[in-house]
CSV table of C-alpha atoms in Angstrom, one decimal:
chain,number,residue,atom,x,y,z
K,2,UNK,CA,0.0,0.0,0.0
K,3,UNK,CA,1.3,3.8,-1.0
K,4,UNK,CA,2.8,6.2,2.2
K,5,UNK,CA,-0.4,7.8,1.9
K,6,UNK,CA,-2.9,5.2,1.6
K,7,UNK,CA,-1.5,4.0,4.6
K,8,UNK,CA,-1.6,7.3,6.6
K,9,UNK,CA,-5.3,8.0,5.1
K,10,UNK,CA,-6.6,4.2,6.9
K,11,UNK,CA,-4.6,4.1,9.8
K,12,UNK,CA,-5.6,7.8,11.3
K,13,UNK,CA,-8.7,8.4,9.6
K,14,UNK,CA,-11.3,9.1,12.7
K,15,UNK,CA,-15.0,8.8,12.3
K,16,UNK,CA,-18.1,8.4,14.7
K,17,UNK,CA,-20.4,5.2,15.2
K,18,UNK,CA,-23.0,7.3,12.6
K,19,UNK,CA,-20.7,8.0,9.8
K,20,UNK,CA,-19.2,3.9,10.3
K,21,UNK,CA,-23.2,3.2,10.0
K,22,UNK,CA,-23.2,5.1,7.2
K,23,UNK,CA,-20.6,3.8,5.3
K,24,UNK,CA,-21.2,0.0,6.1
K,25,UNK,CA,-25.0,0.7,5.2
K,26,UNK,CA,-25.8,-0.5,9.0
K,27,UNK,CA,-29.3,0.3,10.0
K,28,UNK,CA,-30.9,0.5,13.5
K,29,UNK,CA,-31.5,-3.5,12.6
K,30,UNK,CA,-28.2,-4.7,12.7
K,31,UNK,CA,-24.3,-4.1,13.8
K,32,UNK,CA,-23.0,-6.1,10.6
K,33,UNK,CA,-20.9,-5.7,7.5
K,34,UNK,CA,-23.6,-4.8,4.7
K,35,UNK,CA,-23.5,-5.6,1.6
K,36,UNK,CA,-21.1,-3.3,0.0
K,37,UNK,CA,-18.8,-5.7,1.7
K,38,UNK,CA,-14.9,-5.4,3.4
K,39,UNK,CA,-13.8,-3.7,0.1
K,40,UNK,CA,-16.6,-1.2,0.7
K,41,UNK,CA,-15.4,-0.2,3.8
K,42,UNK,CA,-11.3,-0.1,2.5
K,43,UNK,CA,-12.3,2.2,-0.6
K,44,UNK,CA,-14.7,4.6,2.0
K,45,UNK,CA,-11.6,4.6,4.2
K,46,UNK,CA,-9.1,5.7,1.2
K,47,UNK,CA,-8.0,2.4,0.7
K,48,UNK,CA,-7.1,1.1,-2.9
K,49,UNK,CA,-9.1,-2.2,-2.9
K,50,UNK,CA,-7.4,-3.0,-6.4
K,51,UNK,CA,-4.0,-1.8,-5.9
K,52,UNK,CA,-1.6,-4.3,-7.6
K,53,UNK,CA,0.4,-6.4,-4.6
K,54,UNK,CA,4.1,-8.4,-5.8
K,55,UNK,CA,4.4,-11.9,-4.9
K,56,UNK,CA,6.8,-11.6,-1.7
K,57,UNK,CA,10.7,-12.4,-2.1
K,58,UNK,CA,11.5,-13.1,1.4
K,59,UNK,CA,8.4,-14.8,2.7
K,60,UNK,CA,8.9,-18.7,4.5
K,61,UNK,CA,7.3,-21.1,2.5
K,62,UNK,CA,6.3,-19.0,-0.3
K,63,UNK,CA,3.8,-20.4,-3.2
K,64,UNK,CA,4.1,-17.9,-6.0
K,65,UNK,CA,0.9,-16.6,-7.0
K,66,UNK,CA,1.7,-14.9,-10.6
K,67,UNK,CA,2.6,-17.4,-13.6
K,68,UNK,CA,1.6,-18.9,-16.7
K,69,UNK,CA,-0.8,-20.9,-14.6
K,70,UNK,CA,-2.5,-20.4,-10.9
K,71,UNK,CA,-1.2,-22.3,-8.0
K,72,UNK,CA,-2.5,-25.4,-6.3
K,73,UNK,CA,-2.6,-27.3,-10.1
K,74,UNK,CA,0.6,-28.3,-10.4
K,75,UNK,CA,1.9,-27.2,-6.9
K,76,UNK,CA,3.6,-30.2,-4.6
K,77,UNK,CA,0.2,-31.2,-3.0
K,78,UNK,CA,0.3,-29.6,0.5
K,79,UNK,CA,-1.1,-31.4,3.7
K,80,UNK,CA,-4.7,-29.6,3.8
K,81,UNK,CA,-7.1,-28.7,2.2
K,82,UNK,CA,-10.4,-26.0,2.9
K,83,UNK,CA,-12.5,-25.7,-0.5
K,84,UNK,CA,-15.8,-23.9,-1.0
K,85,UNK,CA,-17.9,-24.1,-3.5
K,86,UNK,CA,-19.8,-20.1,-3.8
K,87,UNK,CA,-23.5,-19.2,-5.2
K,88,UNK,CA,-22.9,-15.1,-6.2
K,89,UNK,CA,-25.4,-12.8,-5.3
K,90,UNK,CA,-24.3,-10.5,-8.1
K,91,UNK,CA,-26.3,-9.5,-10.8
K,92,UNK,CA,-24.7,-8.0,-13.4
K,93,UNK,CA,-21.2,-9.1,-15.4
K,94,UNK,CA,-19.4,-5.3,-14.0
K,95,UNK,CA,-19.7,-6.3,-10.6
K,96,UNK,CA,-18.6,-9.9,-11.3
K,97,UNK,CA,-15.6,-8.4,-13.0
K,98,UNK,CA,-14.9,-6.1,-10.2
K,99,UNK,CA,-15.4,-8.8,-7.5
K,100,UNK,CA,-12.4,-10.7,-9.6
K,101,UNK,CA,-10.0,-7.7,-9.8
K,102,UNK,CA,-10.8,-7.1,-5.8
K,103,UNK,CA,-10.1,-10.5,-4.7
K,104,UNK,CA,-6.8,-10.5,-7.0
K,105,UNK,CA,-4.5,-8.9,-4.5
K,106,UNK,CA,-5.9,-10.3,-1.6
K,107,UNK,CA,-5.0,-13.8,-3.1
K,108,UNK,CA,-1.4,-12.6,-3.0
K,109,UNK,CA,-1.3,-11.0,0.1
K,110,UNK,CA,-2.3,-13.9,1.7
K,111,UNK,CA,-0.4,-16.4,-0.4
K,112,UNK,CA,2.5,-13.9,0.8
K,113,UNK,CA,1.7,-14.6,4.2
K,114,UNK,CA,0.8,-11.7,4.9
K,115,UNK,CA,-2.9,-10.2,6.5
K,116,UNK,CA,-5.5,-9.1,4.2
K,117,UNK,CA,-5.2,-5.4,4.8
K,118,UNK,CA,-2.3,-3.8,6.7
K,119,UNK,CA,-3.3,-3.0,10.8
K,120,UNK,CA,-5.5,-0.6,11.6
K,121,UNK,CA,-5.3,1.5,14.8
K,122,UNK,CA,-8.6,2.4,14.5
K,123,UNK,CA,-10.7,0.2,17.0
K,124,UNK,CA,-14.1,1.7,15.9
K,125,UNK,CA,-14.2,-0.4,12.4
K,126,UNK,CA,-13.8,-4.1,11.9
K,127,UNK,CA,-10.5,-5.4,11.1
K,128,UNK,CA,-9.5,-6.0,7.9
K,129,UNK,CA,-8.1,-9.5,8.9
K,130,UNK,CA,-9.7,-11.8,11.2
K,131,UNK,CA,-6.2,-12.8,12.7
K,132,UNK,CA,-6.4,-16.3,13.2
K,133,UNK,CA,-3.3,-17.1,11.0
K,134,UNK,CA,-1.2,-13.6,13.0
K,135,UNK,CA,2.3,-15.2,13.9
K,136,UNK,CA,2.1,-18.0,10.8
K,137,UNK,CA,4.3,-17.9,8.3
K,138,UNK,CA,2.5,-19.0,4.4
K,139,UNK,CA,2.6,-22.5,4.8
K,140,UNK,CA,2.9,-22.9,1.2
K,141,UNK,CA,-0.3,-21.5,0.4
K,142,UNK,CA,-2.0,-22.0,-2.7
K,143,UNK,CA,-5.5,-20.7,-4.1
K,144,UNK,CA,-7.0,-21.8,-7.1
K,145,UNK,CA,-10.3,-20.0,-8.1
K,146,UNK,CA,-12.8,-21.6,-10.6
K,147,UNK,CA,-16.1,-20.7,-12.2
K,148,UNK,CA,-19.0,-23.4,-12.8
K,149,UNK,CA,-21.7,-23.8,-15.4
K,150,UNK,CA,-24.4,-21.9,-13.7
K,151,UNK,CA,-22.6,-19.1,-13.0
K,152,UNK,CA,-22.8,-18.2,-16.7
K,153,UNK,CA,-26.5,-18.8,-16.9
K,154,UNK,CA,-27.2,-16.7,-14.1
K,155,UNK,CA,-25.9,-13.5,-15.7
K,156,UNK,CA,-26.6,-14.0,-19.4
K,157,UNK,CA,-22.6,-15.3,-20.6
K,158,UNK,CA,-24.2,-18.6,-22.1
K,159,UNK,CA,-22.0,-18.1,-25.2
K,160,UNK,CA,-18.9,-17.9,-23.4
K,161,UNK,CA,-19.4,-21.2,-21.7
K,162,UNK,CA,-17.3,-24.0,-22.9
K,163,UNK,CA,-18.9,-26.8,-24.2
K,164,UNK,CA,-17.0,-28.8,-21.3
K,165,UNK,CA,-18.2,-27.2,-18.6
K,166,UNK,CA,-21.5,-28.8,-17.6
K,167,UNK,CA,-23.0,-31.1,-15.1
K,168,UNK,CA,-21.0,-34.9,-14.7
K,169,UNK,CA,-23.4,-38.0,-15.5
K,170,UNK,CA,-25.0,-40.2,-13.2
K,171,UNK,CA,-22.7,-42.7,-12.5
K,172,UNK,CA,-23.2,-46.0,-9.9
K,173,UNK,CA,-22.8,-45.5,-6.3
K,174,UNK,CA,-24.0,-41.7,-6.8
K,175,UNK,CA,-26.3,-40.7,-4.1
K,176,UNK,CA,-25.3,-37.0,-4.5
K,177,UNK,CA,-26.7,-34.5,-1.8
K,178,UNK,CA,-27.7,-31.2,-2.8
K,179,UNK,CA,-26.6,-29.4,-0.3
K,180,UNK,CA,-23.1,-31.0,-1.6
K,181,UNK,CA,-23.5,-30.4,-5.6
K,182,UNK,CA,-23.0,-27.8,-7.4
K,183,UNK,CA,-22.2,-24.0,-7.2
K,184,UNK,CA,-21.1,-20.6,-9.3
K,185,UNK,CA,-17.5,-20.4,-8.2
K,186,UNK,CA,-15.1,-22.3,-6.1
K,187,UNK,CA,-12.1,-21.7,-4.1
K,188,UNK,CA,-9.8,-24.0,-3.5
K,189,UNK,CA,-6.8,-23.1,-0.5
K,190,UNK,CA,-4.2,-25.6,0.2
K,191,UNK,CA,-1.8,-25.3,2.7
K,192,UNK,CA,0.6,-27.0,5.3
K,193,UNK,CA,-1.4,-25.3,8.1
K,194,UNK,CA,-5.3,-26.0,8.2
K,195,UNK,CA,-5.8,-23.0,9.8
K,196,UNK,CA,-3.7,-20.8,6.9
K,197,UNK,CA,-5.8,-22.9,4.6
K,198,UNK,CA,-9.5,-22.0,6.5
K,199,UNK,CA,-8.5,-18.4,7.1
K,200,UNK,CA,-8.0,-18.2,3.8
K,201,UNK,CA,-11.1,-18.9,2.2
K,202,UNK,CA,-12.9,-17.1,5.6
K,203,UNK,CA,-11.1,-13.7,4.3
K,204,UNK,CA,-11.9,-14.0,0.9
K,205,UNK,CA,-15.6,-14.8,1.3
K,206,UNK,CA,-15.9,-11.9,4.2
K,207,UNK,CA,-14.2,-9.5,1.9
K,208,UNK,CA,-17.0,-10.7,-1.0
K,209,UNK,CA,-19.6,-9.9,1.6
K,210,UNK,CA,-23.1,-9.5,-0.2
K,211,UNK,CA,-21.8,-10.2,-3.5
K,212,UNK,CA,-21.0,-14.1,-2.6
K,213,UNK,CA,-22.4,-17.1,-0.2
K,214,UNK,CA,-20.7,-20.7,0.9
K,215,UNK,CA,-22.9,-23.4,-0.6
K,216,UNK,CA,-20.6,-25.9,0.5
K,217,UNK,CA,-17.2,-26.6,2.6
K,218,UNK,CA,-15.1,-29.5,3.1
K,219,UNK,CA,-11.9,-29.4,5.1
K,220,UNK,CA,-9.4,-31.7,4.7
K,221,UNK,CA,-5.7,-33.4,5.3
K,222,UNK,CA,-2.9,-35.2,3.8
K,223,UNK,CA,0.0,-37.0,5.5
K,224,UNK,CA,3.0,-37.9,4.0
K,225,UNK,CA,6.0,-40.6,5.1
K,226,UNK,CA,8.9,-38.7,6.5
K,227,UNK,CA,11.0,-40.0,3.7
K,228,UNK,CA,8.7,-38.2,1.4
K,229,UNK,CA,6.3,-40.3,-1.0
K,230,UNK,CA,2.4,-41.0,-2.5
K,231,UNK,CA,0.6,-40.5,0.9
K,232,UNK,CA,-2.2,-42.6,1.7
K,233,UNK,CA,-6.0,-42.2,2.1
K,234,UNK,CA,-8.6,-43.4,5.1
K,235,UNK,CA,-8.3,-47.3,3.6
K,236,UNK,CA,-4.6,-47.1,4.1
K,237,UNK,CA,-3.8,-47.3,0.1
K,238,UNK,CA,-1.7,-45.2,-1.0
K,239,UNK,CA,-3.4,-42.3,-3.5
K,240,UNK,CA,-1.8,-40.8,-6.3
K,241,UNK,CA,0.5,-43.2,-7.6
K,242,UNK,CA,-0.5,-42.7,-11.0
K,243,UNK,CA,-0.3,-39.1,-11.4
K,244,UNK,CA,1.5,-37.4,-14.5
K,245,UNK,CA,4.4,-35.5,-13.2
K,246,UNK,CA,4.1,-32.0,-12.0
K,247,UNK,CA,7.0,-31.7,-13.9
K,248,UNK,CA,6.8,-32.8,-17.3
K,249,UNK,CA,5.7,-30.0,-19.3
K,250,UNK,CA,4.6,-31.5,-22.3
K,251,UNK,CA,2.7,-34.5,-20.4
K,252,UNK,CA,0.7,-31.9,-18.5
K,253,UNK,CA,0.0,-30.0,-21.7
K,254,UNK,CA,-2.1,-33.5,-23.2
K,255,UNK,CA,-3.5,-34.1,-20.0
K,256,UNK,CA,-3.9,-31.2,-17.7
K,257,UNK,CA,-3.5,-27.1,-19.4
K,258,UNK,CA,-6.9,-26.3,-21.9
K,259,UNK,CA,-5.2,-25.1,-24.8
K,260,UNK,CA,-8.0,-23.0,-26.5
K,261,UNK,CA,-10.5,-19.9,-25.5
K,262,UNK,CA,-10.3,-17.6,-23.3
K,263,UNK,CA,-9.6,-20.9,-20.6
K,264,UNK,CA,-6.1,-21.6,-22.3
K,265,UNK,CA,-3.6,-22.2,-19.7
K,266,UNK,CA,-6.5,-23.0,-17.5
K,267,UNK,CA,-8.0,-26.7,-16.3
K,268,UNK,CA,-10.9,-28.0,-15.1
K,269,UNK,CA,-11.6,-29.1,-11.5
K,270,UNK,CA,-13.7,-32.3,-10.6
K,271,UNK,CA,-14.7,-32.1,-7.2
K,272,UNK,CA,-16.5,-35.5,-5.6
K,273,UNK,CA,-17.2,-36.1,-2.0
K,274,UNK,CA,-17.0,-39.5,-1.2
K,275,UNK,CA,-18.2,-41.5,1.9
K,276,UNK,CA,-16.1,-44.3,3.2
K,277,UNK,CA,-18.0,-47.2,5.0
K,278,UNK,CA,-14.9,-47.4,7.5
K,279,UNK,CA,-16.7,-50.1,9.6
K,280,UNK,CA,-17.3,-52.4,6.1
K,281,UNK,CA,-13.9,-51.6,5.0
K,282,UNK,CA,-12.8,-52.8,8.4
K,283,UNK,CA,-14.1,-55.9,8.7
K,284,UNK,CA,-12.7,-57.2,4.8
K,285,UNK,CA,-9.3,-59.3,4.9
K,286,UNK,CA,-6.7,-57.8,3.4
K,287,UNK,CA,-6.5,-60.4,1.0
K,288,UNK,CA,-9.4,-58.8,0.0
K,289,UNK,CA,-8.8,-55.1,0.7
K,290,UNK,CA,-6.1,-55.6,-1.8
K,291,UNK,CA,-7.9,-57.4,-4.5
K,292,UNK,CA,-10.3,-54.6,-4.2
K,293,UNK,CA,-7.3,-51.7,-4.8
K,294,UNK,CA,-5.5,-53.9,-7.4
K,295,UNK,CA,-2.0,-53.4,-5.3
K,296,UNK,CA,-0.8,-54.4,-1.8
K,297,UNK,CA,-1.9,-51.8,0.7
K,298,UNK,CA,2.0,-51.7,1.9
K,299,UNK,CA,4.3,-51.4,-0.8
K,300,UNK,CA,1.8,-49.9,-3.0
K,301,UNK,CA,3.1,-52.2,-6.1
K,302,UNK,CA,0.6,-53.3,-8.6
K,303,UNK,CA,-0.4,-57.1,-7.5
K,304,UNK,CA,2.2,-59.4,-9.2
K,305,UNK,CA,5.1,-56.3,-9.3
K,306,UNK,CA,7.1,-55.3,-6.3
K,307,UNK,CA,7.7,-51.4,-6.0
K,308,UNK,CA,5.1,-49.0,-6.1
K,309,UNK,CA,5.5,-47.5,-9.5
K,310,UNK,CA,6.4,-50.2,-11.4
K,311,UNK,CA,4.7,-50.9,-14.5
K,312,UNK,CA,1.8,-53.2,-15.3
K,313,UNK,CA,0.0,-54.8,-18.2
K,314,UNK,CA,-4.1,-55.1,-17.0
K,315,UNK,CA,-4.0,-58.4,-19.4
K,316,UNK,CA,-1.5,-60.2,-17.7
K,317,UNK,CA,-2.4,-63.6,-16.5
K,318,UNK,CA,-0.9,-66.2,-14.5
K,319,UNK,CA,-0.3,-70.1,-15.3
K,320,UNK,CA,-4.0,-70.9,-15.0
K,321,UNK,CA,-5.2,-68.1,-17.1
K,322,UNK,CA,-6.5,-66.0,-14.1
K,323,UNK,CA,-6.0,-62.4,-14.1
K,324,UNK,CA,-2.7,-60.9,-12.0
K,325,UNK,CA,-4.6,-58.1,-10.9
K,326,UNK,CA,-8.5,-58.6,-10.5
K,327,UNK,CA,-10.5,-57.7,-13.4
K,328,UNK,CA,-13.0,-56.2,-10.6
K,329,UNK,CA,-10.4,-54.3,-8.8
K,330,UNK,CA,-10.0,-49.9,-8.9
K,331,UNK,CA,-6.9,-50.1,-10.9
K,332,UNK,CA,-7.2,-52.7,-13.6
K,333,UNK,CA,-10.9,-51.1,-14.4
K,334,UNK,CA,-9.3,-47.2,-14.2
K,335,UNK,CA,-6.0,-48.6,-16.2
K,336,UNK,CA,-8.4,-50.3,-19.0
K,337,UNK,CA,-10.3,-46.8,-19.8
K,338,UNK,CA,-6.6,-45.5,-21.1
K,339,UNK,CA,-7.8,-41.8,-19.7
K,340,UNK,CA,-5.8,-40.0,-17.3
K,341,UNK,CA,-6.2,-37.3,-15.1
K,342,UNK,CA,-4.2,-35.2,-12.1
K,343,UNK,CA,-5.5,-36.5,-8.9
K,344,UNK,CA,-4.9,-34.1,-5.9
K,345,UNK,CA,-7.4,-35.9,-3.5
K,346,UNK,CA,-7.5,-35.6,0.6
K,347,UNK,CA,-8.9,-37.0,3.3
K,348,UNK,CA,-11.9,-36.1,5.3
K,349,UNK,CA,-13.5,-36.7,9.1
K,350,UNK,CA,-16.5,-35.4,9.9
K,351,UNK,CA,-17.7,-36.5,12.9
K,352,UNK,CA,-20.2,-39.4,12.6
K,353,UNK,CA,-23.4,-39.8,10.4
K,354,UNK,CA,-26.4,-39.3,12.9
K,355,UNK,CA,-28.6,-41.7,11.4
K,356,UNK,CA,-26.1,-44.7,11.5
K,357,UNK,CA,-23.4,-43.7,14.3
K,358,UNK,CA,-20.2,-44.7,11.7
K,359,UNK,CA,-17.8,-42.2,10.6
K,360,UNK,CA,-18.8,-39.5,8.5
K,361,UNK,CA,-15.7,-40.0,6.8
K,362,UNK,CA,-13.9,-40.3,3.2
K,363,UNK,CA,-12.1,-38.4,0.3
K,364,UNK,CA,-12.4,-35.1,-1.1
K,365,UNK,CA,-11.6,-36.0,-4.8
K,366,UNK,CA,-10.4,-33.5,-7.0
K,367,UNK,CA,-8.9,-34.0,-10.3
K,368,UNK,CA,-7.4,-31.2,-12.8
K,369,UNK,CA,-7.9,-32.0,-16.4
K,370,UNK,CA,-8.2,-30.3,-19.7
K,371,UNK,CA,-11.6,-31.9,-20.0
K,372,UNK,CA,-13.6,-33.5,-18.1
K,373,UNK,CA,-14.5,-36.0,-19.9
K,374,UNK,CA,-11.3,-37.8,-19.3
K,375,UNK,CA,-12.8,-37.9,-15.4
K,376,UNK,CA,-16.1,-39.3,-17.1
K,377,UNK,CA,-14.4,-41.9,-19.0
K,378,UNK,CA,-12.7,-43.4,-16.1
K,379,UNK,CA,-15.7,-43.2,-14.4
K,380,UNK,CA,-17.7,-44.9,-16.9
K,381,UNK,CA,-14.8,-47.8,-17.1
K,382,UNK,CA,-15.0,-48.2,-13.2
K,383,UNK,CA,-19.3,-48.4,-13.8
K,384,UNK,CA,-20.8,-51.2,-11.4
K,385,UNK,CA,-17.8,-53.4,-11.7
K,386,UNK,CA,-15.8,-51.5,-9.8
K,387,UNK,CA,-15.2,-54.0,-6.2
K,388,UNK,CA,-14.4,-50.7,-4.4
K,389,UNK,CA,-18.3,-50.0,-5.0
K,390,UNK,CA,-19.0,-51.9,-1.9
K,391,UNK,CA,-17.4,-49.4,0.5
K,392,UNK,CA,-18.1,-46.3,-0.8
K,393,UNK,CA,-21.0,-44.0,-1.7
K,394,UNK,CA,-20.2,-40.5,-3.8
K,395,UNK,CA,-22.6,-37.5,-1.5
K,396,UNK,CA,-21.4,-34.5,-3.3
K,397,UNK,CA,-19.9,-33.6,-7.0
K,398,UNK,CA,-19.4,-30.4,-8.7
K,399,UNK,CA,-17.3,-29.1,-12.0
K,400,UNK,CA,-15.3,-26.4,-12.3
K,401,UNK,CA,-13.4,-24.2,-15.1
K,402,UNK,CA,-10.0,-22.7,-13.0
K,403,UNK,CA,-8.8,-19.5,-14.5
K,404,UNK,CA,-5.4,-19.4,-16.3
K,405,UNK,CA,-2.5,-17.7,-14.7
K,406,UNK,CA,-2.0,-13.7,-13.9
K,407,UNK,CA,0.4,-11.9,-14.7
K,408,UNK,CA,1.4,-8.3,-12.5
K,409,UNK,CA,-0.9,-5.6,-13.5
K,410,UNK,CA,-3.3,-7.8,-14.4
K,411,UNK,CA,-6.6,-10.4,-12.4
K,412,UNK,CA,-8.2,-13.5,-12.4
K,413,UNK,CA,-10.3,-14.2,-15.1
K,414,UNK,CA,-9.0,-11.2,-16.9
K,415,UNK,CA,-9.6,-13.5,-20.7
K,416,UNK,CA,-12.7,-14.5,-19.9
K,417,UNK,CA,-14.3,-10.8,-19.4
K,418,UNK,CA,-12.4,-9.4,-22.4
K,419,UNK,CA,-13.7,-12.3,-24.3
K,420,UNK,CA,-17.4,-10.5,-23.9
């Protein structure tokens, strides 16, 4: 923030009425209206959309400027708080606007940093809640995406991508609707839950009245101190498959959109998925495995030894059985010859009220360039799929995440100079 910003927030003196006035406060209530945080910054002198540099001496730094945004292709941190948004905007300006606000704020915090510098004025709000004061960045990494509806909802139908639209039905959907769906997402990653959760807390309080949580899932990762594919709630490890984050040219055919205003974006799958913990429990581990299609320790494919060995889904022994089950996750997944970019967590919820047993299970995302590929694997997997037994998909939602930013410009920058 400029010398004079600064001086204008940080002395600037007014009574209960005028604070009334500017927050558009009535006689009925003490909170934020709906001009929002920002509205209260810009009354105050403060530049809402003043360009903010990705830090150079910040602990744990994700950078938040690049050819794409972070938390695609980021080393997958060890939690997760994502949000899926309905706007309460009306018109395509103040869409635009509510992009080019939260653009700096993304940094800030992805610096580390607190949303808005501190205030000595104790007769406004803060401009940061504080519960991440004292933590460095944790490797912080926010990905913002838009879904189908959002375009339907303020008249941009011809910019929506063909792509972008509801998944199928697929077996073992019992989707929720309080779990489905939404207008934008945000997705913060973080090796700190609380960074992660204070994240998306700012950035929806700052969007006040022009944006409302649908839905939230928290979640967490943990990884062998040697490093490694870490594992989910059935103890098998998740991710083995992955392209790497590194190979350019793999992520191009199976990650990075490479046409419209999306280019050098992806698309997000999001599926929340119960685990029957209890059921899963009870099975051998003979069959546990035969389920997965690798042992649950090494994480090798079933007749190989070491994790990310190679496998042929045809291979059969001496008596013309299958190596690896022809029921099992990974010969059915292998056999649809799609792939995606898994950056899945685990979930605990406390326990399902109906039942008692955990309300438990896996926050699925994927990244894509389409997500058909995610539809194709599902399709493969259809009722034949062993792992059917223990698990029951609550919640599911499609998203189209932004391409990168560069310094002086926001998110989603294409898409609105595409109208």
């Amino acid at each position: 923030m400029t010398a004079s910003n600064e001086e204008k927030w940080m002395n600037k003196k007014i009574s209960r009425r005028d604070m009334l006035k500017l927050t558009g406060i009535g006689v009925a209530g003490v909170a934020i209206g709906a001009s929002g945080l920002g509205g209260v910054m810009k009354a105050m002198g403060y530049d809402v959309f003043e360009p903010v540099a990705d830090s150079t001496t910040a602990s744990n730094k994700v950078n938040f400027y690049g050819s794409h945004q972070s938390g695609i292709v980021t080393p997958v941190q060890t939690s997760i708080y994502f949000a899926s948004l309905d706007v309460l905007v009306t018109s395509k300006k103040e869409l635009q606007e509510l992009f080019q606000q939260w653009t700096p704020l993304v940094v800030r915090l992805m610096n580390g940093e607190v949303m808005v510098d501190v205030s000595s004025n104790t007769r406004v709000p803060t401009g940061d809640t504080g519960e991440a004061e004292g933590l460095d960045a944790a490797n912080l990494s926010i990905t913002i995406g838009v879904g189908a509806s959002l375009f339907d909802k303020l008249g941009m139908q011809h910019l929506k991508p063909a792509e972008l639209k509801d998944l199928p039905h697929f077996p073992k959907d019992q989707l929720l609707k309080e779990y489905t769906g939404g207008d934008l997402c945000i997705q913060a990653c973080a090796d700190d839950p609380q960074v992660a959760f204070h994240a998306v807390r700012n950035l929806v309080r700052a969007a006040s009245g022009k944006v409302e949580i649908k839905w939230s899932q928290a979640g967490f990762n943990s990884f062998p101190a040697g490093g490694g594919t870490p594992r989910n709630l059935f103890a098998f490890k998740d991710g083995t498959v992955n392209p790497s984050i590194t190979d350019e040219k793999d992520l191009k055919k199976v990650v990075w959109v490479d046409k419209g205003w999306l280019k050098g974006g992806s698309y997000l799958v999001a599926r929340k998925v119960q685990m029957h913990l209890e059921t899963w429990d009870r099975t051998s581990l003979k069959d546990q495995e035969a389920t997965f299609g690798r042992y649950r320790d090494s994480g090798a494919p079933m007749g190989k030894t070491k994790e990310f060995d190679d496998f042929d889904v045809e291979a059969k022994d001496d008596k013309g059985n299958y190596i690896m089950p022809d029921t099992s996750h990974v010969h059915l997944a292998r056999k649809s010859g799609a792939r995606i970019l898994r950056r899945s967590y685990s979930y605990a919820s406390g326990v399902m009220s109906n039942t008692g047993t955990h309300d438990a299970g896996l926050i699925f995302i994927s990244f894509q360039k389409d997500p058909d590929q995610f539809t194709t694997i599902q399709n493969s997997l259809g009722r034949m799929d062993k792992m059917n037994e223990y698990i029951t998909h609550r919640g599911s939602a499609v998203f189209a995440c932004f391409p990168g930013v560069q310094k002086g410009s926001y998110l989603g920058e294409a898409l609105f100079n595409a109208l």
